[in-house]
GROMACS .gro file of C-alpha atoms in nm:
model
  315
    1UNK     CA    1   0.000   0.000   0.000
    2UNK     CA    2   0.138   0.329  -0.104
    3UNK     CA    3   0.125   0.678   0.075
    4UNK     CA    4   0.023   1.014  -0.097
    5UNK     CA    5   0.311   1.217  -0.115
    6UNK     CA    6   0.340   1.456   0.187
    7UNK     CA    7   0.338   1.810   0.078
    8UNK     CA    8   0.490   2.052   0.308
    9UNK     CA    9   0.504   2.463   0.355
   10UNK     CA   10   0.389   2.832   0.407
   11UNK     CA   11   0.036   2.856   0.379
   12UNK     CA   12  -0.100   3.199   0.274
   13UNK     CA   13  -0.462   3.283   0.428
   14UNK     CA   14  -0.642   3.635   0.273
   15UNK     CA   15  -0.636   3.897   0.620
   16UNK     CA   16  -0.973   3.940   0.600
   17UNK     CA   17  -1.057   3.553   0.692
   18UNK     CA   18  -0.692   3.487   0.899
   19UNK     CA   19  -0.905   3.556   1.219
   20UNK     CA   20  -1.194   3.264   1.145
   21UNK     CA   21  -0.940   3.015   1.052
   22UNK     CA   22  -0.778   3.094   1.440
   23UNK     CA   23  -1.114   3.118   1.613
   24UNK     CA   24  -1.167   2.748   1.401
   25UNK     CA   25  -0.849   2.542   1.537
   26UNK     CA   26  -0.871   2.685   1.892
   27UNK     CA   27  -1.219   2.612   1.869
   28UNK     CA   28  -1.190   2.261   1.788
   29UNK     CA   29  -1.511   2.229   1.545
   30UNK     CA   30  -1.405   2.008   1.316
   31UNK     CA   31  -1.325   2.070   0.924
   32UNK     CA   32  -1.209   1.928   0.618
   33UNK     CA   33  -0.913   2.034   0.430
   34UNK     CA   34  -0.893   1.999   0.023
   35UNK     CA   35  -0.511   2.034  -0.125
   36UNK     CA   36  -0.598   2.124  -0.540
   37UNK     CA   37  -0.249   2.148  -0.731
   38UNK     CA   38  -0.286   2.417  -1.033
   39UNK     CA   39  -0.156   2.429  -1.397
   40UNK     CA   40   0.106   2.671  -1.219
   41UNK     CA   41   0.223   2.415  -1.007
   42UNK     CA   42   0.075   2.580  -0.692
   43UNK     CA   43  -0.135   2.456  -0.428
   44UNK     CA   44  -0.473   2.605  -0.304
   45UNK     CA   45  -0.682   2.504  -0.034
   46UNK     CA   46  -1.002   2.468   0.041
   47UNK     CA   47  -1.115   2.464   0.416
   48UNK     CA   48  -1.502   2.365   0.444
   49UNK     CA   49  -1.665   2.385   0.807
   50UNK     CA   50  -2.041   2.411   0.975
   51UNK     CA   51  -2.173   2.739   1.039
   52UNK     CA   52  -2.406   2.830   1.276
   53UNK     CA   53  -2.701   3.047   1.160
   54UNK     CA   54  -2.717   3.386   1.267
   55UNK     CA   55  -3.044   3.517   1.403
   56UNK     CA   56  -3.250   3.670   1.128
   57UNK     CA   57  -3.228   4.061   1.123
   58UNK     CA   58  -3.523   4.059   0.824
   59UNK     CA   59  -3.920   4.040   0.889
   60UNK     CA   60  -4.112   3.909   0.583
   61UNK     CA   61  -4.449   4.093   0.737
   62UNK     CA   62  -4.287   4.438   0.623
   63UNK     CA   63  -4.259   4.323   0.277
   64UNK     CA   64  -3.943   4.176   0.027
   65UNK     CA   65  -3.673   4.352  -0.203
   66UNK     CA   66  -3.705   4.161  -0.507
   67UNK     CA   67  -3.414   4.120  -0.720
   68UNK     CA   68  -3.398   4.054  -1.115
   69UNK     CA   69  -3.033   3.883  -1.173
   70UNK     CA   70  -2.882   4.001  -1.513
   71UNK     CA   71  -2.558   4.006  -1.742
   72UNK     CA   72  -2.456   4.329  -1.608
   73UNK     CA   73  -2.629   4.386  -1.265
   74UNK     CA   74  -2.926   4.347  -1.072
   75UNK     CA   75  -3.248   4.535  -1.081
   76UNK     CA   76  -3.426   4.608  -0.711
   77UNK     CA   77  -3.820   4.679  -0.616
   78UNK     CA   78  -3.867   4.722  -0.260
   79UNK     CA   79  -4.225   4.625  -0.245
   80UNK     CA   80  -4.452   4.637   0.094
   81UNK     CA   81  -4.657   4.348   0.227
   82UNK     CA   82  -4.995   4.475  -0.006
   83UNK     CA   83  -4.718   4.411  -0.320
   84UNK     CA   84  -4.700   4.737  -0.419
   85UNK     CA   85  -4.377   4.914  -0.465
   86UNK     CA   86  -4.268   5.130  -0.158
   87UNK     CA   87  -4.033   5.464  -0.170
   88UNK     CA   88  -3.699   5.413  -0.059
   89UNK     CA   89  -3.644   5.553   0.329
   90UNK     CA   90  -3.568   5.896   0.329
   91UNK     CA   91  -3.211   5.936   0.314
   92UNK     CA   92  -3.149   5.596   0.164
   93UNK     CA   93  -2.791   5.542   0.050
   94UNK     CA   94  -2.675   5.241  -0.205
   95UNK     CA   95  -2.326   5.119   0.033
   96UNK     CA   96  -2.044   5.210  -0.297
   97UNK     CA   97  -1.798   4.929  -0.275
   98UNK     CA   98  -1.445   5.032  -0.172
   99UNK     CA   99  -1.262   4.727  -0.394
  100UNK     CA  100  -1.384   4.927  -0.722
  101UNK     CA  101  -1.187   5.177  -0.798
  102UNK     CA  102  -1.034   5.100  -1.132
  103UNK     CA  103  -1.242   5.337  -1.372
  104UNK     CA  104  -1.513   5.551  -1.355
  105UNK     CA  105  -1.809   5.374  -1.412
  106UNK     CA  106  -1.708   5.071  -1.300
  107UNK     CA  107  -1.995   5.047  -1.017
  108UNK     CA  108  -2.299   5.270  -1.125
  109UNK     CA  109  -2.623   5.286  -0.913
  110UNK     CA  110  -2.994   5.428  -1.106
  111UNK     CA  111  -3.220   5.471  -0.830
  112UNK     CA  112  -3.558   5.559  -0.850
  113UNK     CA  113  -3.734   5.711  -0.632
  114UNK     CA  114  -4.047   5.516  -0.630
  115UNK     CA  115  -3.920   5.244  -0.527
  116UNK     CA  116  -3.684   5.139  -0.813
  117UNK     CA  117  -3.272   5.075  -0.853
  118UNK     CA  118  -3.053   4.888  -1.112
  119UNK     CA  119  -2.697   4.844  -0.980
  120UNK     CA  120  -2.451   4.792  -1.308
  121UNK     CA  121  -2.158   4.653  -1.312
  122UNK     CA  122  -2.013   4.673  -1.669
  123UNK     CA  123  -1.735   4.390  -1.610
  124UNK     CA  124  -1.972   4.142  -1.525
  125UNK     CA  125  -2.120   4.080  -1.901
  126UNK     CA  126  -1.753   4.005  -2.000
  127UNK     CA  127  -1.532   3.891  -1.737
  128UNK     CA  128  -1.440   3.532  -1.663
  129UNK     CA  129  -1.271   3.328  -1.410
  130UNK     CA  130  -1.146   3.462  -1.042
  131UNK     CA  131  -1.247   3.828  -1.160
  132UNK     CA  132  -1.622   3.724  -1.275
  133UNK     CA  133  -1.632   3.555  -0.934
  134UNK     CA  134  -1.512   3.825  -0.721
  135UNK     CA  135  -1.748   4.072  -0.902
  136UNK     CA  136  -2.027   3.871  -0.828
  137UNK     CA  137  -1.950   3.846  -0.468
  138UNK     CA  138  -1.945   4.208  -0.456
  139UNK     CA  139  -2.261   4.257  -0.610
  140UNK     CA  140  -2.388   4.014  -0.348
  141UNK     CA  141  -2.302   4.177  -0.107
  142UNK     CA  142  -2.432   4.482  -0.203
  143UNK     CA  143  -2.793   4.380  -0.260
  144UNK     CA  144  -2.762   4.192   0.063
  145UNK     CA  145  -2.635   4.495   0.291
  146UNK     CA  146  -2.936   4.677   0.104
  147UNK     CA  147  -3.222   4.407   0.237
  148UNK     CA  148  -3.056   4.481   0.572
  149UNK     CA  149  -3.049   4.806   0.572
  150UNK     CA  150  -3.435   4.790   0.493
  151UNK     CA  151  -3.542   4.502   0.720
  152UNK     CA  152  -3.682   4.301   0.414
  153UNK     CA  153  -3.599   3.918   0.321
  154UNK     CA  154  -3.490   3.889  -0.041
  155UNK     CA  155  -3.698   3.757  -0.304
  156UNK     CA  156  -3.531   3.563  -0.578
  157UNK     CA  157  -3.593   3.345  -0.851
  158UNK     CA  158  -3.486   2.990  -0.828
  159UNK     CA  159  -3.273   2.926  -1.153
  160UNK     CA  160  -3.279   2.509  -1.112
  161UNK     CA  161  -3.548   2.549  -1.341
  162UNK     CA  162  -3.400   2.818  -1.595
  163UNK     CA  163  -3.401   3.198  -1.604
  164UNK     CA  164  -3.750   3.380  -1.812
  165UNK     CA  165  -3.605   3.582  -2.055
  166UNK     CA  166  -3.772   3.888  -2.243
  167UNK     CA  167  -3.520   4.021  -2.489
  168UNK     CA  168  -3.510   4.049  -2.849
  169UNK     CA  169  -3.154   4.204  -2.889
  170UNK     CA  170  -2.927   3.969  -3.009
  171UNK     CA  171  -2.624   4.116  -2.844
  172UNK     CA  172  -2.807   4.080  -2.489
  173UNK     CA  173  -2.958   3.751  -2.534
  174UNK     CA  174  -2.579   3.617  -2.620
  175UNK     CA  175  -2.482   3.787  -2.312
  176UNK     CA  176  -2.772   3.611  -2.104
  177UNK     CA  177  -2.719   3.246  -2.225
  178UNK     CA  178  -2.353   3.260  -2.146
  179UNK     CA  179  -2.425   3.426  -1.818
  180UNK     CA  180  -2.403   3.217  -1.433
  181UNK     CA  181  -2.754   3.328  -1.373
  182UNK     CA  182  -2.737   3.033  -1.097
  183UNK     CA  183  -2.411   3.110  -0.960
  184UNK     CA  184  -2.503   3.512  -0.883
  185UNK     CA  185  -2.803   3.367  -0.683
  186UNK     CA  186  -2.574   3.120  -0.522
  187UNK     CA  187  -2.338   3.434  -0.374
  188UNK     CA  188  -2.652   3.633  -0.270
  189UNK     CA  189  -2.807   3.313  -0.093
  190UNK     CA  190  -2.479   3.254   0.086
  191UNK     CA  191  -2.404   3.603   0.189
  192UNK     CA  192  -2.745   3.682   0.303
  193UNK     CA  193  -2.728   3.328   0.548
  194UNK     CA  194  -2.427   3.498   0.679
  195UNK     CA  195  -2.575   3.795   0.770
  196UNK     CA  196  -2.907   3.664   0.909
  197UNK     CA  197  -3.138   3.820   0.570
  198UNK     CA  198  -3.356   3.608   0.469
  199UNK     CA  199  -3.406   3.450   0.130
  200UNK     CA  200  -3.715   3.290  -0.044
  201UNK     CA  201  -3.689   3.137  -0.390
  202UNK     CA  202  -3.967   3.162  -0.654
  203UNK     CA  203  -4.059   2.998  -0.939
  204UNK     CA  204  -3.883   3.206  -1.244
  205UNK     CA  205  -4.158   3.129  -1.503
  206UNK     CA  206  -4.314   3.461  -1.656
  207UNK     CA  207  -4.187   3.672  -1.441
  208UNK     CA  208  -4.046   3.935  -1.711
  209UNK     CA  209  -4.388   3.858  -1.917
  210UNK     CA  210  -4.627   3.958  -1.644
  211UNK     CA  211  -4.415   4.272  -1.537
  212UNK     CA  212  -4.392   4.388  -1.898
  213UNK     CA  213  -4.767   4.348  -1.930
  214UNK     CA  214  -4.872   4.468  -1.602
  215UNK     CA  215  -4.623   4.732  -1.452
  216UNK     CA  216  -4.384   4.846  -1.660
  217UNK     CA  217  -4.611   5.140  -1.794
  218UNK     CA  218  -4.794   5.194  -1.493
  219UNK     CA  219  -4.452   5.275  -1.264
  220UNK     CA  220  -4.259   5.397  -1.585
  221UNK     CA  221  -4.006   5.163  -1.524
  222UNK     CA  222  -3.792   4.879  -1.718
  223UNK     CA  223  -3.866   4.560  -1.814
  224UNK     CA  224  -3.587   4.436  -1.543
  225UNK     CA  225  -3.740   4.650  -1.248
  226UNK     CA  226  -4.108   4.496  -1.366
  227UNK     CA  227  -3.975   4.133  -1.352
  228UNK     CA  228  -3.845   4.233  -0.984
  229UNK     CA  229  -4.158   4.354  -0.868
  230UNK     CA  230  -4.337   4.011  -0.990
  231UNK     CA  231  -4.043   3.851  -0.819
  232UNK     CA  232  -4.145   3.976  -0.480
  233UNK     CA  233  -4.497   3.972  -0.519
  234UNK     CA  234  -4.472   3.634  -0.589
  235UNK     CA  235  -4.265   3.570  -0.265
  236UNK     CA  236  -4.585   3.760  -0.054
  237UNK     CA  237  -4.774   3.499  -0.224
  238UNK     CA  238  -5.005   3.709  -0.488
  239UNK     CA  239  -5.175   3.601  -0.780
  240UNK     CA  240  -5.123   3.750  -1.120
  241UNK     CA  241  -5.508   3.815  -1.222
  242UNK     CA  242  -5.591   3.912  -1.625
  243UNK     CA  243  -5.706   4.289  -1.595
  244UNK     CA  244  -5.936   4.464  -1.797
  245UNK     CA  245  -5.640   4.736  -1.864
  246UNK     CA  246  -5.448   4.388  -2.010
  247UNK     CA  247  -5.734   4.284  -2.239
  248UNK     CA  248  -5.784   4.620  -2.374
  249UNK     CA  249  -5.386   4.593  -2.440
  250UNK     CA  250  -5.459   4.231  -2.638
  251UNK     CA  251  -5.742   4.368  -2.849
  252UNK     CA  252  -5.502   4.700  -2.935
  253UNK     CA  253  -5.207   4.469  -3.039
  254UNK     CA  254  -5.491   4.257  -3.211
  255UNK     CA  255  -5.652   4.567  -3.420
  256UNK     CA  256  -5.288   4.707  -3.514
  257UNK     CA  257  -5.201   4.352  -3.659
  258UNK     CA  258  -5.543   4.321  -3.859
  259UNK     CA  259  -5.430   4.645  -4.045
  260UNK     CA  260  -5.250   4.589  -4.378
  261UNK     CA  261  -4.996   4.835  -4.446
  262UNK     CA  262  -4.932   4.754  -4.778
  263UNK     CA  263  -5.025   4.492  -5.017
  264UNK     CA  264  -4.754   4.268  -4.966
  265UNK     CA  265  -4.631   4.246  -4.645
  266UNK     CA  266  -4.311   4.088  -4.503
  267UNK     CA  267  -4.284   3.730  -4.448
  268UNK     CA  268  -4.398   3.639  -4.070
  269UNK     CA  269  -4.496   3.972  -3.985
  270UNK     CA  270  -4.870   4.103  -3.936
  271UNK     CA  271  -5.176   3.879  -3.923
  272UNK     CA  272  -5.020   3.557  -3.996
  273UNK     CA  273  -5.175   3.223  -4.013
  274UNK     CA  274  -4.987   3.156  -3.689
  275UNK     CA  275  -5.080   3.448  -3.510
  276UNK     CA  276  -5.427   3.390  -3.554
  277UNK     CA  277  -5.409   3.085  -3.429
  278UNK     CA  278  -5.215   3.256  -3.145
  279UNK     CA  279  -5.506   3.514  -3.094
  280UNK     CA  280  -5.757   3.204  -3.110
  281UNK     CA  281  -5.550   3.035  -2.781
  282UNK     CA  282  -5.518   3.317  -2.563
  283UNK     CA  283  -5.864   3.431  -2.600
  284UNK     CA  284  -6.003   3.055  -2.430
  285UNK     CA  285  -5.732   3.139  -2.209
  286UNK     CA  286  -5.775   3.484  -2.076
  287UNK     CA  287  -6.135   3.399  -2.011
  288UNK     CA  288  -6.071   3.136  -1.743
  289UNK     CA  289  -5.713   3.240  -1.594
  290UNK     CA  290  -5.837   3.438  -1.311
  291UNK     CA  291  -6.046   3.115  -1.180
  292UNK     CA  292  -5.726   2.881  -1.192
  293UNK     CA  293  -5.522   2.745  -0.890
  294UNK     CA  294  -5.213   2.931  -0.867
  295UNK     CA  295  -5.011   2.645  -0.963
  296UNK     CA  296  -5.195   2.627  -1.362
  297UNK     CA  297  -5.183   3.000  -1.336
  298UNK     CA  298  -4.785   3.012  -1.329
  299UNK     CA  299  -4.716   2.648  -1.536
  300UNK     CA  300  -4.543   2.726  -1.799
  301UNK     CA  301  -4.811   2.683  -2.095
  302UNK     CA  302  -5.015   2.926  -1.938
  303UNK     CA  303  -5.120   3.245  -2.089
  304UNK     CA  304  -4.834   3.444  -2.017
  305UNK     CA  305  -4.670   3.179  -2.312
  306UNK     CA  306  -4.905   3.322  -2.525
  307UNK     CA  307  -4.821   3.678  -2.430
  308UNK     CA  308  -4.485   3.640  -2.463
  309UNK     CA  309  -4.515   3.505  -2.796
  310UNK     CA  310  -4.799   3.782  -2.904
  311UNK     CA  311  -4.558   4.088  -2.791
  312UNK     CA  312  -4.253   3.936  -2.919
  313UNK     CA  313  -4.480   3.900  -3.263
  314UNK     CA  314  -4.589   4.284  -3.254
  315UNK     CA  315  -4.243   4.422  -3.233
   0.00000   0.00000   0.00000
C-alpha cells in the first residue's frame, strides 16, 4: 500500500478571513481540508466547516426587495406586504464598494425614487474566471447589505429550473445564455445566510412577461425593475389576475395587426396564419385564468406563453 506524497510549507490565508481560521483550530469544530495542485504548479486550499445560523435581522411581514439577476447587474423593487412598490427611506444610501476603484463607471447605481434601482456593473457581461467571481461576490453583497439596511428578506428566482427571458436584442440575449444566472443567486443566498437576511426562492416562469404586461407602464419603469416587482410579489404569495387594462392591451395589439400596411407584407410579420391561431388560444385562455389554482396559473403553458409570444410577434 502506497502513501500520498506529503506536501509541506507556508500557507497563505487572505487577512480578511486569517481571524476565522484561528477562532476554528482553537475552537476545535471540526473541518475538512482539500489540497488542489494548479496548472502553475501551486497549491490552493479549500477549508469547508459548519456554520451556525445567525439570528434573522429581516421580517417578511414588512414586505421583500425583489431582485432581477442580469448580465450586467441586478435590478431592485422594494415592495410592501400589499405588493406594491414602496419609496426608498428617506435618506437611503446604495453602500459604494471600496474594492472598485479602477475606472469611472465601473460600479454605477440608477435609483428611482419610487421604489426602483438597477446596480450595473459593466465587467460582469464580460469577465471570466477569479475576476467574474469576485465581481459577483461584490454585487452580493451589495444587494444583501441593502435588504438589511431595509429590514426586508430577499426575493429571488430559483434558476434550477432556468431563467424567463424577455429580450429580443441579439447582443443581450448572447450575453444572457452565457451568463451564471445560478451562480449570482448562489453568492446572494450565501451572503445573506451569513448575515441573518432572509431569502425565499420563486418559481422564475413569466416573471419578465407579467411585469412587462402589467407594470412596466404603470410605474414607468424597465422591463428588469417589472420582472423584480413580480419577483417579490410572488414571494408575498399574490396572484397575477388578467385585468381589464391587459385585455384592452390584447385587443389593441390585435386591431394594429389586422391592419394591412401595404399589399404585400413581409414574411412572418402582421396577421399571420400563426398568429391567428395565437389570438384564437389566448382568448379561451384569458377567459378562465383568473379562476385557476395558482399552480396552472404560473405552469409554464399558461397564458403568459401566449403573451410572450404575441408581444414578441408585434415588435
Amino acid at each position: 500500500m502506497t502513501r500520498a506524497p506529503r506536501v509541506t510549507g507556508k500557507l497563505w490565508l487572505p487577512e480578511k478571513h486569517r481571524q476565522k481560521v484561528l477562532e476554528l483550530l482553537l475552537s476545535g469544530v471540526p473541518y475538512t481540508v482539500e489540497l488542489i495542485k494548479g496548472r502553475d504548479s501551486r497549491y490552493r486550499v479549500h477549508i469547508t466547516f459548519a456554520v451556525t445560523a445567525p439570528v434573522l435581522v429581516t421580517n417578511p411581514n414588512q414586505g421583500y426587495l425583489g431582485v432581477d439577476t442580469n448580465p450586467d447587474g441586478a435590478a431592485l423593487a422594494n415592495v410592501s406586504y400589499t405588493g406594491q412598490p414602496t419609496p426608498w427611506p428617506e435618506g437611503f444610501t446604495v453602500p459604494y464598494p471600496k474594492a472598485l476603484h479602477k475606472f469611472a463607471g465601473e460600479f454605477q447605481i440608477t435609483m428611482h425614487p419610487n421604489g426602483f434601482l438597477y446596480i450595473k456593473v459593466p465587467e460582469l457581461s464580460y469577465s471570466r474566471g477569479f475576476r467574474r467571481t469576485y465581481l459577483i461576490g461584490v454585487l452580493a453583497k451589495v444587494v444583501v447589505d441593502t435588504a438589511k439596511t431595509l429590514g426586508k428578506p430577499i426575493a429571488l428566482e430559483s434558476l434550477d429550473f432556468g431563467k424567463d427571458r424577455f429580450d429580443t436584442n441579439r447582443k443581450f440575449n448572447r450575453m444572457a445564455a452565457n451568463f451564471p444566472f445560478k451562480k449570482m443567486v448562489e453568492a446572494v443566498t450565501r451572503k445573506a445566510f451569513k448575515e441573518g437576511v432572509g431569502v425565499k426562492q420563486v418559481w422564475p416562469a413569466h416573471t419578465s412577461t407579467i411585469g412587462y404586461y402589467k407594470y412596466m407602464e404603470r410605474y414607468g419603469i424597465t422591463i428588469h425593475h417589472a420582472a423584480a416587482l413580480v419577483i417579490a410579489r410572488r414571494a408575498i404569495g399574490f396572484r397575477e389576475r388578467i385585468t381589464k387594462e391587459l385585455k384592452q392591451k390584447v385587443q389593441a395589439v390585435k386591431e394594429k395587426l389586422s391592419q394591412k400596411v401595404n399589399s404585400l407584407p413581409g414574411e412572418g410579420r402582421g396577421m399571420t396564419r400563426k398568429v391567428k391561431q395565437l389570438f384564437k388560444r389566448l382568448d379561451g385562455k384569458i377567459s378562465v385564468h383568473n379562476g385557476l389554482t395558482r399552480y396552472k396559473q404560473e405552469s409554464f403553458h399558461s397564458v403568459w406563453h401566449d403573451l410572450k409570444h404575441l408581444a414578441l410577434s408585434s415588435r
